[in-house]
DNA sequence: AATTCGGGGCC
DNA sequence: GGCCCAGAATT
């Protein structure tokens, strides 16, 4: 059992990617916490640039704890799963208020947003913990090495993966072993078309022995997809600012700032719905249709029909749920859909004699 | 145990 | 167009 751990570590030392949070062990717990929360269900190449920007905005735990939730959410814009940002902020405040970091998996698990995986990862990478962080990568690698016929989401597979990773770590007792397992899953033992010819664990892999790596783990059941149609109003003032609305609780993207949106019912015409939505804002304006946008949120496929209109300065007053913002630098928490709509409406601006983008004084 | 929550990249 | 991603919280 010694050999696999050594082979894995050898491969990792030679092949690992340089990532901004991969500093020598034990790592700065703040940077580990931040990266691990960002990496929940989010791929490395998407996290990397945002991680750098976030650390510039909030360089320390104290800086994050003293920021407002709105500021944190704004810095999280575009990354998705915005609940993570709220929980991260709450965790930072709790740690800062306590005056010291929890250092065990169990006590870390008690913080908001830290589940079994993140708590184990933070404990291992920053505090010498020996409980394996079991993520989707480790689960998949274990399912193949052990040829376990279980769905990736099953409790049984998670438990077996943790037991196996723990053994590996006992024979190669460094946090790098855990990181190496995840790196292996991301780079070699991929979900599709794994590169078994380059795998340091191929010699002990049961799935590879039967040439059936692609059959593990079993697929999890998935909710069927729904299709939706939305209209969005892109209302532009003469100074280039656009109207955004803070979405309420109980709906998608709650707390984020998007243009006014309404869902189309049945076979309703987009233009009619846009006019009705405009009416509820107490406005009258000529609506120009923009190019439809595709957006997906979990199991929903949404087609968004944008309508652009020129607005007078005094027609809509700002309040806590309504704000005129420069679209290229809103300064509030936005969804990537907000950005998509901005891009889709940009070509229409010049046609209507509006400035193509806001320029700050 | 199942559902919810974002978003993008890749086959 | 389906699948998956360094998951957690809620039901």
mmCIF file of C-alpha atoms (C1' of nucleotides) in Angstrom:
data_model
loop_
_atom_site.group_PDB
_atom_site.id
_atom_site.type_symbol
_atom_site.label_atom_id
_atom_site.label_comp_id
_atom_site.label_asym_id
_atom_site.label_seq_id
_atom_site.Cartn_x
_atom_site.Cartn_y
_atom_site.Cartn_z
ATOM 1 C CA UNK A 1 0.000 0.000 0.000
ATOM 2 C CA UNK A 2 3.011 2.270 0.344
ATOM 3 C CA UNK A 3 3.698 2.321 -3.367
ATOM 4 C CA UNK A 4 0.481 3.953 -4.669
ATOM 5 C CA UNK A 5 0.765 6.916 -2.315
ATOM 6 C CA UNK A 6 4.376 7.469 -3.312
ATOM 7 C CA UNK A 7 3.607 7.176 -7.008
ATOM 8 C CA UNK A 8 0.741 9.619 -6.637
ATOM 9 C CA UNK A 9 2.889 12.155 -4.790
ATOM 10 C CA UNK A 10 5.703 11.809 -7.303
ATOM 11 C CA UNK A 11 3.286 12.506 -10.135
ATOM 12 C CA UNK A 12 1.771 15.445 -8.263
ATOM 13 C CA UNK A 13 5.103 17.099 -7.519
ATOM 14 C CA UNK A 14 6.017 16.937 -11.203
ATOM 15 C CA UNK A 15 2.650 17.757 -12.750
ATOM 16 C CA UNK A 16 0.714 20.033 -10.427
ATOM 17 C CA UNK A 17 -0.590 23.344 -11.657
ATOM 18 C CA UNK A 18 0.554 26.582 -10.118
ATOM 19 C CA UNK A 19 -2.533 28.065 -8.543
ATOM 20 C CA UNK A 20 -2.703 31.213 -6.438
ATOM 21 C CA UNK A 21 -3.899 29.370 -3.335
ATOM 22 C CA UNK A 22 -1.276 26.618 -3.571
ATOM 23 C CA UNK A 23 1.263 27.951 -1.102
ATOM 24 C CA UNK A 24 3.467 25.846 1.204
ATOM 25 C CA UNK A 25 1.743 23.907 4.000
ATOM 26 C CA UNK A 26 0.395 24.844 6.412
ATOM 27 C CA UNK A 27 -1.457 27.427 4.378
ATOM 28 C CA UNK A 28 -2.975 30.741 5.381
ATOM 29 C CA UNK A 29 -6.419 29.624 6.549
ATOM 30 C CA UNK A 30 -8.091 32.721 5.139
ATOM 31 C CA UNK A 31 -6.884 32.017 1.620
ATOM 32 C CA UNK A 32 -7.793 28.339 1.955
ATOM 33 C CA UNK A 33 -11.276 29.174 3.189
ATOM 34 C CA UNK A 34 -11.799 31.632 0.376
ATOM 35 C CA UNK A 35 -10.549 29.330 -2.373
ATOM 36 C CA UNK A 36 -12.385 26.271 -1.100
ATOM 37 C CA UNK A 37 -15.717 28.078 -0.879
ATOM 38 C CA UNK A 38 -15.241 29.548 -4.346
ATOM 39 C CA UNK A 39 -14.347 26.109 -5.695
ATOM 40 C CA UNK A 40 -17.573 24.524 -4.462
ATOM 41 C CA UNK A 41 -19.177 23.249 -7.673
ATOM 42 C CA UNK A 42 -17.069 25.685 -9.652
ATOM 43 C CA UNK A 43 -14.144 24.849 -11.882
ATOM 44 C CA UNK A 44 -10.610 26.047 -11.245
ATOM 45 C CA UNK A 45 -10.304 28.095 -14.422
ATOM 46 C CA UNK A 46 -13.365 30.127 -13.464
ATOM 47 C CA UNK A 47 -12.288 30.685 -9.874
ATOM 48 C CA UNK A 48 -8.698 31.761 -10.491
ATOM 49 C CA UNK A 49 -9.249 35.292 -11.856
ATOM 50 C CA UNK A 50 -12.030 36.047 -9.401
ATOM 51 C CA UNK A 51 -9.976 34.742 -6.495
ATOM 52 C CA UNK A 52 -7.190 37.209 -7.280
ATOM 53 C CA UNK A 53 -9.616 40.116 -7.542
ATOM 54 C CA UNK A 54 -11.398 39.134 -4.343
ATOM 55 C CA UNK A 55 -8.152 38.941 -2.385
ATOM 56 C CA UNK A 56 -7.216 42.410 -3.612
ATOM 57 C CA UNK A 57 -10.553 43.740 -2.377
ATOM 58 C CA UNK A 58 -10.496 41.797 0.894
ATOM 59 C CA UNK A 59 -6.866 40.887 1.678
ATOM 60 C CA UNK A 60 -7.452 39.551 5.192
ATOM 61 C CA UNK A 61 -10.076 37.889 7.302
ATOM 62 C CA UNK A 62 -10.497 41.146 9.163
ATOM 63 C CA UNK A 63 -11.090 43.080 5.951
ATOM 64 C CA UNK A 64 -13.754 40.599 4.906
ATOM 65 C CA UNK A 65 -15.378 40.623 8.334
ATOM 66 C CA UNK A 66 -15.579 44.408 8.338
ATOM 67 C CA UNK A 67 -17.020 44.664 4.839
ATOM 68 C CA UNK A 68 -20.752 44.839 4.262
ATOM 69 C CA UNK A 69 -22.588 41.890 2.777
ATOM 70 C CA UNK A 70 -23.487 44.032 -0.243
ATOM 71 C CA UNK A 71 -19.798 44.674 -0.921
ATOM 72 C CA UNK A 72 -18.991 40.982 -0.662
ATOM 73 C CA UNK A 73 -21.839 40.032 -2.977
ATOM 74 C CA UNK A 74 -20.726 42.640 -5.503
ATOM 75 C CA UNK A 75 -17.260 41.101 -5.531
ATOM 76 C CA UNK A 76 -18.846 37.680 -6.043
ATOM 77 C CA UNK A 77 -20.803 38.836 -9.104
ATOM 78 C CA UNK A 78 -20.822 36.317 -11.934
ATOM 79 C CA UNK A 79 -19.538 33.366 -9.929
ATOM 80 C CA UNK A 80 -22.944 31.899 -9.094
ATOM 81 C CA UNK A 81 -24.323 30.168 -6.004
ATOM 82 C CA UNK A 82 -24.509 33.500 -4.216
ATOM 83 C CA UNK A 83 -25.535 31.839 -0.981
ATOM 84 C CA UNK A 84 -21.850 30.914 -0.704
ATOM 85 C CA UNK A 85 -20.847 34.569 -0.536
ATOM 86 C CA UNK A 86 -23.318 35.323 2.250
ATOM 87 C CA UNK A 87 -22.191 32.282 4.219
ATOM 88 C CA UNK A 88 -18.517 33.125 3.697
ATOM 89 C CA UNK A 89 -19.125 36.618 4.994
ATOM 90 C CA UNK A 90 -20.980 35.283 8.028
ATOM 91 C CA UNK A 91 -18.195 32.782 8.704
ATOM 92 C CA UNK A 92 -15.564 35.507 8.492
ATOM 93 C CA UNK A 93 -17.466 37.609 10.999
ATOM 94 C CA UNK A 94 -17.856 34.659 13.358
ATOM 95 C CA UNK A 95 -14.151 33.816 13.231
ATOM 96 C CA UNK A 96 -13.118 37.416 13.638
ATOM 97 C CA UNK A 97 -15.478 37.909 16.565
ATOM 98 C CA UNK A 98 -14.155 34.765 18.240
ATOM 99 C CA UNK A 99 -10.632 36.131 17.926
ATOM 100 C CA UNK A 100 -9.166 32.833 16.725
ATOM 101 C CA UNK A 101 -9.717 30.188 14.060
ATOM 102 C CA UNK A 102 -11.359 26.897 14.859
ATOM 103 C CA UNK A 103 -8.737 24.287 14.003
ATOM 104 C CA UNK A 104 -10.557 20.977 13.888
ATOM 105 C CA UNK A 105 -12.780 19.564 11.207
ATOM 106 C CA UNK A 106 -15.655 19.362 13.636
ATOM 107 C CA UNK A 107 -15.468 22.958 14.845
ATOM 108 C CA UNK A 108 -14.883 24.271 11.330
ATOM 109 C CA UNK A 109 -17.946 22.319 10.186
ATOM 110 C CA UNK A 110 -20.024 24.428 12.563
ATOM 111 C CA UNK A 111 -19.280 27.586 10.550
ATOM 112 C CA UNK A 112 -21.840 28.656 7.931
ATOM 113 C CA UNK A 113 -21.044 27.410 4.425
ATOM 114 C CA UNK A 114 -18.520 24.822 5.595
ATOM 115 C CA UNK A 115 -19.792 21.312 5.007
ATOM 116 C CA UNK A 116 -17.970 17.994 5.365
ATOM 117 C CA UNK A 117 -15.689 18.609 2.399
ATOM 118 C CA UNK A 118 -14.683 22.221 3.040
ATOM 119 C CA UNK A 119 -14.187 21.681 6.770
ATOM 120 C CA UNK A 120 -11.889 18.710 6.127
ATOM 121 C CA UNK A 121 -9.962 20.576 3.424
ATOM 122 C CA UNK A 122 -9.367 23.617 5.617
ATOM 123 C CA UNK A 123 -8.385 21.433 8.566
ATOM 124 C CA UNK A 124 -5.943 19.460 6.415
ATOM 125 C CA UNK A 125 -4.363 22.287 4.448
ATOM 126 C CA UNK A 126 -4.023 24.790 7.281
ATOM 127 C CA UNK A 127 -4.180 22.933 10.589
ATOM 128 C CA UNK A 128 -2.597 19.523 10.061
ATOM 129 C CA UNK A 129 -5.875 17.614 10.002
ATOM 130 C CA UNK A 130 -5.817 14.022 8.770
ATOM 131 C CA UNK A 131 -9.466 13.586 7.758
ATOM 132 C CA UNK A 132 -9.715 13.318 3.976
ATOM 133 C CA UNK A 133 -11.609 16.020 2.101
ATOM 134 C CA UNK A 134 -13.813 13.991 -0.233
ATOM 135 C CA UNK A 135 -15.013 15.940 -3.235
ATOM 136 C CA UNK A 136 -16.318 14.855 -6.612
ATOM 137 C CA UNK A 137 -12.794 14.139 -7.829
ATOM 138 C CA UNK A 138 -11.871 11.860 -4.935
ATOM 139 C CA UNK A 139 -15.215 10.100 -5.185
ATOM 140 C CA UNK A 140 -14.691 9.372 -8.872
ATOM 141 C CA UNK A 141 -11.092 8.191 -8.446
ATOM 142 C CA UNK A 142 -12.096 5.878 -5.603
ATOM 143 C CA UNK A 143 -15.066 4.519 -7.535
ATOM 144 C CA UNK A 144 -12.724 3.524 -10.361
ATOM 145 C CA UNK A 145 -9.794 2.260 -8.319
ATOM 146 C CA UNK A 146 -12.141 0.123 -6.215
ATOM 147 C CA UNK A 147 -14.634 -0.575 -9.045
ATOM 148 C CA UNK A 148 -17.575 0.423 -6.880
ATOM 149 C CA UNK A 149 -20.982 0.155 -8.487
ATOM 150 C CA UNK A 150 -22.607 3.095 -6.749
ATOM 151 C CA UNK A 151 -23.871 6.490 -7.840
ATOM 152 C CA UNK A 152 -21.480 9.383 -7.302
ATOM 153 C CA UNK A 153 -23.943 11.040 -4.957
ATOM 154 C CA UNK A 154 -24.503 7.983 -2.779
ATOM 155 C CA UNK A 155 -23.533 7.949 0.858
ATOM 156 C CA UNK A 156 -21.942 4.543 0.407
ATOM 157 C CA UNK A 157 -19.524 5.715 -2.260
ATOM 158 C CA UNK A 158 -18.585 8.797 -0.253
ATOM 159 C CA UNK A 159 -17.886 6.646 2.788
ATOM 160 C CA UNK A 160 -15.791 4.143 0.833
ATOM 161 C CA UNK A 161 -13.877 6.981 -0.837
ATOM 162 C CA UNK A 162 -13.103 8.539 2.534
ATOM 163 C CA UNK A 163 -11.888 5.239 3.938
ATOM 164 C CA UNK A 164 -9.646 4.660 0.917
ATOM 165 C CA UNK A 165 -8.244 8.199 0.966
ATOM 166 C CA UNK A 166 -7.514 7.842 4.662
ATOM 167 C CA UNK A 167 -5.438 4.709 4.024
ATOM 168 C CA UNK A 168 -3.516 6.458 1.266
ATOM 169 C CA UNK A 169 -2.822 9.377 3.567
ATOM 170 C CA UNK A 170 -1.571 7.098 6.352
ATOM 171 C CA UNK A 171 1.112 5.773 4.034
ATOM 172 C CA UNK A 172 1.925 9.183 2.577
ATOM 173 C CA UNK A 173 1.093 11.460 5.511
ATOM 174 C CA UNK A 174 1.107 14.934 3.999
ATOM 175 C CA UNK A 175 -1.760 17.220 3.000
ATOM 176 C CA UNK A 176 -0.277 17.046 -0.506
ATOM 177 C CA UNK A 177 -1.702 13.531 -0.745
ATOM 178 C CA UNK A 178 -5.220 14.895 -0.513
ATOM 179 C CA UNK A 179 -4.516 17.637 -2.991
ATOM 180 C CA UNK A 180 -2.844 15.145 -5.317
ATOM 181 C CA UNK A 181 -5.981 12.999 -5.329
ATOM 182 C CA UNK A 182 -8.105 15.955 -6.369
ATOM 183 C CA UNK A 183 -5.601 17.029 -8.986
ATOM 184 C CA UNK A 184 -5.553 13.478 -10.338
ATOM 185 C CA UNK A 185 -9.324 13.505 -10.653
ATOM 186 C CA UNK A 186 -9.294 16.868 -12.394
ATOM 187 C CA UNK A 187 -6.442 16.194 -14.804
ATOM 188 C CA UNK A 188 -6.140 12.427 -15.397
ATOM 189 C CA UNK A 189 -9.089 10.547 -13.950
ATOM 190 C CA UNK A 190 -11.576 12.865 -15.630
ATOM 191 C CA UNK A 191 -15.302 12.116 -15.850
ATOM 192 C CA UNK A 192 -15.009 11.361 -19.561
ATOM 193 C CA UNK A 193 -12.058 9.898 -21.464
ATOM 194 C CA UNK A 194 -9.674 9.464 -18.523
ATOM 195 C CA UNK A 195 -5.963 9.360 -19.427
ATOM 196 C CA UNK A 196 -5.233 6.015 -17.833
ATOM 197 C CA UNK A 197 -1.956 5.721 -19.780
ATOM 198 C CA UNK A 198 -0.551 8.585 -17.724
ATOM 199 C CA UNK A 199 -2.151 7.631 -14.401
ATOM 200 C CA UNK A 200 0.150 6.922 -11.438
ATOM 201 C CA UNK A 201 -2.548 4.674 -9.945
ATOM 202 C CA UNK A 202 -3.226 2.600 -13.074
ATOM 203 C CA UNK A 203 -1.399 -0.398 -11.606
ATOM 204 C CA UNK A 204 -3.862 -0.675 -8.719
ATOM 205 C CA UNK A 205 -7.013 0.467 -10.524
ATOM 206 C CA UNK A 206 -9.713 -2.202 -10.765
ATOM 207 C CA UNK A 207 -11.672 -0.292 -13.385
ATOM 208 C CA UNK A 208 -8.616 0.085 -15.580
ATOM 209 C CA UNK A 209 -7.808 -3.599 -15.182
ATOM 210 C CA UNK A 210 -11.138 -4.440 -16.775
ATOM 211 C CA UNK A 211 -10.800 -1.586 -19.250
ATOM 212 C CA UNK A 212 -14.033 -0.048 -17.965
ATOM 213 C CA UNK A 213 -13.010 3.249 -16.400
ATOM 214 C CA UNK A 214 -15.875 5.030 -18.092
ATOM 215 C CA UNK A 215 -18.435 2.892 -16.226
ATOM 216 C CA UNK A 216 -17.586 4.317 -12.802
ATOM 217 C CA UNK A 217 -19.144 5.880 -10.902
ATOM 218 C CA UNK A 218 -22.748 5.138 -11.843
ATOM 219 C CA UNK A 219 -24.723 8.164 -13.015
ATOM 220 C CA UNK A 220 -26.913 9.984 -10.511
ATOM 221 C CA UNK A 221 -30.530 10.668 -11.279
ATOM 222 C CA UNK A 222 -31.207 14.138 -12.606
ATOM 223 C CA UNK A 223 -34.181 16.365 -12.586
ATOM 224 C CA UNK A 224 -35.607 16.936 -16.088
ATOM 225 C CA UNK A 225 -34.946 20.318 -17.605
ATOM 226 C CA UNK A 226 -37.577 23.024 -17.924
ATOM 227 C CA UNK A 227 -37.753 25.773 -20.485
ATOM 228 C CA UNK A 228 -38.802 29.292 -19.605
ATOM 229 C CA UNK A 229 -39.244 32.568 -21.458
ATOM 230 C CA UNK A 230 -38.561 35.908 -19.844
ATOM 231 C CA UNK A 231 -38.739 39.499 -21.021
ATOM 232 C CA UNK A 232 -36.287 42.056 -19.665
ATOM 233 C CA UNK A 233 -36.464 45.826 -19.883
ATOM 234 C CA UNK A 234 -33.155 47.550 -20.571
ATOM 235 C CA UNK A 235 -34.058 51.111 -19.685
ATOM 236 C CA UNK A 236 -31.335 53.613 -20.464
ATOM 237 C CA UNK A 237 -31.089 57.185 -19.283
ATOM 238 C CA UNK A 238 -29.528 59.876 -21.409
ATOM 239 C CA UNK A 239 -26.385 59.690 -19.283
ATOM 240 C CA UNK A 240 -26.064 55.991 -20.108
ATOM 241 C CA UNK A 241 -27.174 54.606 -16.778
ATOM 242 C CA UNK A 242 -29.619 51.707 -16.774
ATOM 243 C CA UNK A 243 -32.334 50.721 -14.332
ATOM 244 C CA UNK A 244 -31.668 47.677 -12.172
ATOM 245 C CA UNK A 245 -33.998 46.065 -9.672
ATOM 246 C CA UNK A 246 -32.976 44.135 -6.577
ATOM 247 C CA UNK A 247 -34.723 40.780 -6.705
ATOM 248 C CA UNK A 248 -36.687 39.715 -3.677
ATOM 249 C CA UNK A 249 -36.447 36.609 -1.559
ATOM 250 C CA UNK A 250 -38.152 33.461 -2.691
ATOM 251 C CA UNK A 251 -37.148 33.856 -6.314
ATOM 252 C CA UNK A 252 -34.128 33.033 -8.378
ATOM 253 C CA UNK A 253 -31.077 35.274 -7.979
ATOM 254 C CA UNK A 254 -32.596 36.851 -4.886
ATOM 255 C CA UNK A 255 -30.779 39.904 -3.605
ATOM 256 C CA UNK A 256 -29.026 40.436 -6.939
ATOM 257 C CA UNK A 257 -29.545 43.434 -9.190
ATOM 258 C CA UNK A 258 -31.053 42.740 -12.592
ATOM 259 C CA UNK A 259 -33.119 44.771 -15.007
ATOM 260 C CA UNK A 260 -36.909 44.483 -14.568
ATOM 261 C CA UNK A 261 -37.920 40.980 -15.653
ATOM 262 C CA UNK A 262 -41.202 39.173 -16.116
ATOM 263 C CA UNK A 263 -41.859 35.587 -17.064
ATOM 264 C CA UNK A 264 -43.965 34.969 -20.162
ATOM 265 C CA UNK A 265 -47.074 32.894 -19.625
ATOM 266 C CA UNK A 266 -48.096 30.265 -22.176
ATOM 267 C CA UNK A 267 -47.771 31.653 -25.689
ATOM 268 C CA UNK A 268 -47.734 35.299 -24.672
ATOM 269 C CA UNK A 269 -45.964 37.616 -27.079
ATOM 270 C CA UNK A 270 -42.722 39.041 -25.694
ATOM 271 C CA UNK A 271 -43.536 42.525 -26.900
ATOM 272 C CA UNK A 272 -46.918 42.532 -25.141
ATOM 273 C CA UNK A 273 -45.365 41.346 -21.905
ATOM 274 C CA UNK A 274 -42.625 43.957 -22.162
ATOM 275 C CA UNK A 275 -45.212 46.679 -22.654
ATOM 276 C CA UNK A 276 -47.169 45.444 -19.641
ATOM 277 C CA UNK A 277 -44.041 45.365 -17.523
ATOM 278 C CA UNK A 278 -43.180 48.883 -18.633
ATOM 279 C CA UNK A 279 -46.659 49.928 -17.634
ATOM 280 C CA UNK A 280 -46.283 48.557 -14.106
ATOM 281 C CA UNK A 281 -43.276 50.846 -13.740
ATOM 282 C CA UNK A 282 -45.486 53.771 -14.678
ATOM 283 C CA UNK A 283 -43.558 54.433 -17.861
ATOM 284 C CA UNK A 284 -44.358 55.021 -21.481
ATOM 285 C CA UNK A 285 -41.632 54.596 -24.051
ATOM 286 C CA UNK A 286 -40.945 53.063 -27.433
ATOM 287 C CA UNK A 287 -39.590 49.530 -27.027
ATOM 288 C CA UNK A 288 -36.872 48.202 -29.296
ATOM 289 C CA UNK A 289 -36.414 44.426 -29.269
ATOM 290 C CA UNK A 290 -32.888 43.103 -28.806
ATOM 291 C CA UNK A 291 -31.393 39.764 -29.721
ATOM 292 C CA UNK A 292 -32.747 36.964 -27.473
ATOM 293 C CA UNK A 293 -30.366 35.526 -24.878
ATOM 294 C CA UNK A 294 -29.981 31.977 -23.625
ATOM 295 C CA UNK A 295 -29.346 31.555 -19.939
ATOM 296 C CA UNK A 296 -29.491 28.500 -17.725
ATOM 297 C CA UNK A 297 -29.946 28.255 -13.979
ATOM 298 C CA UNK A 298 -29.565 24.727 -12.646
ATOM 299 C CA UNK A 299 -32.228 22.692 -14.443
ATOM 300 C CA UNK A 300 -33.901 25.665 -16.152
ATOM 301 C CA UNK A 301 -33.205 26.773 -19.706
ATOM 302 C CA UNK A 302 -34.325 30.365 -20.053
ATOM 303 C CA UNK A 303 -34.716 32.435 -23.194
ATOM 304 C CA UNK A 304 -34.634 36.109 -22.334
ATOM 305 C CA UNK A 305 -36.127 38.645 -24.733
ATOM 306 C CA UNK A 306 -34.545 42.039 -24.092
ATOM 307 C CA UNK A 307 -36.356 45.282 -24.889
ATOM 308 C CA UNK A 308 -34.502 48.548 -24.867
ATOM 309 C CA UNK A 309 -36.049 51.920 -24.207
ATOM 310 C CA UNK A 310 -34.901 55.451 -23.592
ATOM 311 C CA UNK A 311 -35.945 56.864 -20.267
ATOM 312 C CA UNK A 312 -36.227 60.316 -18.890
ATOM 313 C CA UNK A 313 -34.200 61.293 -15.872
ATOM 314 C CA UNK A 314 -37.115 61.952 -13.605
ATOM 315 C CA UNK A 315 -39.511 59.204 -14.602
ATOM 316 C CA UNK A 316 -38.340 56.560 -12.149
ATOM 317 C CA UNK A 317 -37.085 57.441 -8.713
ATOM 318 C CA UNK A 318 -34.417 55.370 -7.036
ATOM 319 C CA UNK A 319 -35.279 53.501 -3.886
ATOM 320 C CA UNK A 320 -33.873 50.552 -1.966
ATOM 321 C CA UNK A 321 -34.992 48.141 -4.688
ATOM 322 C CA UNK A 322 -34.449 50.309 -7.757
ATOM 323 C CA UNK A 323 -31.259 51.972 -8.911
ATOM 324 C CA UNK A 324 -29.781 53.685 -11.954
ATOM 325 C CA UNK A 325 -26.278 52.333 -12.461
ATOM 326 C CA UNK A 326 -23.563 52.489 -15.104
ATOM 327 C CA UNK A 327 -23.918 49.114 -16.852
ATOM 328 C CA UNK A 328 -20.196 48.511 -17.305
ATOM 329 C CA UNK A 329 -19.458 49.075 -13.607
ATOM 330 C CA UNK A 330 -22.674 48.665 -11.621
ATOM 331 C CA UNK A 331 -21.053 48.641 -8.179
ATOM 332 C CA UNK A 332 -23.774 46.323 -6.890
ATOM 333 C CA UNK A 333 -24.217 42.558 -6.912
ATOM 334 C CA UNK A 334 -25.222 41.390 -10.359
ATOM 335 C CA UNK A 335 -25.823 38.094 -12.101
ATOM 336 C CA UNK A 336 -23.959 37.173 -15.234
ATOM 337 C CA UNK A 337 -27.343 37.547 -16.899
ATOM 338 C CA UNK A 338 -27.149 41.269 -16.197
ATOM 339 C CA UNK A 339 -23.874 41.353 -18.078
ATOM 340 C CA UNK A 340 -25.249 39.286 -20.964
ATOM 341 C CA UNK A 341 -28.140 41.704 -21.326
ATOM 342 C CA UNK A 342 -25.793 44.658 -21.318
ATOM 343 C CA UNK A 343 -23.816 43.116 -24.170
ATOM 344 C CA UNK A 344 -26.959 42.215 -26.106
ATOM 345 C CA UNK A 345 -28.340 45.740 -25.855
ATOM 346 C CA UNK A 346 -25.072 47.530 -26.577
ATOM 347 C CA UNK A 347 -25.494 47.453 -30.399
ATOM 348 C CA UNK A 348 -28.890 49.127 -30.055
ATOM 349 C CA UNK A 349 -27.604 52.065 -28.064
ATOM 350 C CA UNK A 350 -26.052 53.958 -30.954
ATOM 351 C CA UNK A 351 -29.178 53.460 -33.034
ATOM 352 C CA UNK A 352 -31.142 55.282 -30.386
ATOM 353 C CA UNK A 353 -28.562 58.007 -30.003
ATOM 354 C CA UNK A 354 -27.452 56.907 -26.556
ATOM 355 C CA UNK A 355 -23.896 56.769 -25.242
ATOM 356 C CA UNK A 356 -22.428 53.277 -25.738
ATOM 357 C CA UNK A 357 -21.138 53.136 -22.208
ATOM 358 C CA UNK A 358 -21.156 55.166 -19.094
ATOM 359 C CA UNK A 359 -18.033 57.175 -18.402
ATOM 360 C CA UNK A 360 -17.406 58.236 -14.866
ATOM 361 C CA UNK A 361 -16.397 61.810 -14.220
ATOM 362 C "C1'" DA B 1 -32.822 10.871 0.202
ATOM 363 C "C1'" DA B 2 -34.178 14.578 -2.730
ATOM 364 C "C1'" DT B 3 -34.189 19.373 -3.951
ATOM 365 C "C1'" DT B 4 -32.413 23.894 -4.505
ATOM 366 C "C1'" DC B 5 -29.056 27.098 -6.023
ATOM 367 C "C1'" DG B 6 -25.296 29.777 -11.120
ATOM 368 C "C1'" DG B 7 -22.863 29.486 -14.589
ATOM 369 C "C1'" DG B 8 -19.862 28.085 -18.167
ATOM 370 C "C1'" DG B 9 -17.122 24.880 -20.847
ATOM 371 C "C1'" DC B 10 -16.796 20.798 -23.245
ATOM 372 C "C1'" DC B 11 -18.091 16.731 -25.926
ATOM 373 C "C1'" DG C 1 -28.053 19.484 -25.715
ATOM 374 C "C1'" DG C 2 -26.495 16.736 -21.784
ATOM 375 C "C1'" DC C 3 -22.995 16.477 -18.259
ATOM 376 C "C1'" DC C 4 -20.111 18.006 -14.633
ATOM 377 C "C1'" DC C 5 -17.751 20.888 -11.629
ATOM 378 C "C1'" DA C 6 -12.377 21.191 -4.868
ATOM 379 C "C1'" DG C 7 -20.887 21.206 -2.150
ATOM 380 C "C1'" DA C 8 -23.941 23.031 1.473
ATOM 381 C "C1'" DA C 9 -28.380 23.901 3.373
ATOM 382 C "C1'" DT C 10 -32.982 22.792 3.520
ATOM 383 C "C1'" DT C 11 -36.951 19.797 3.350
#
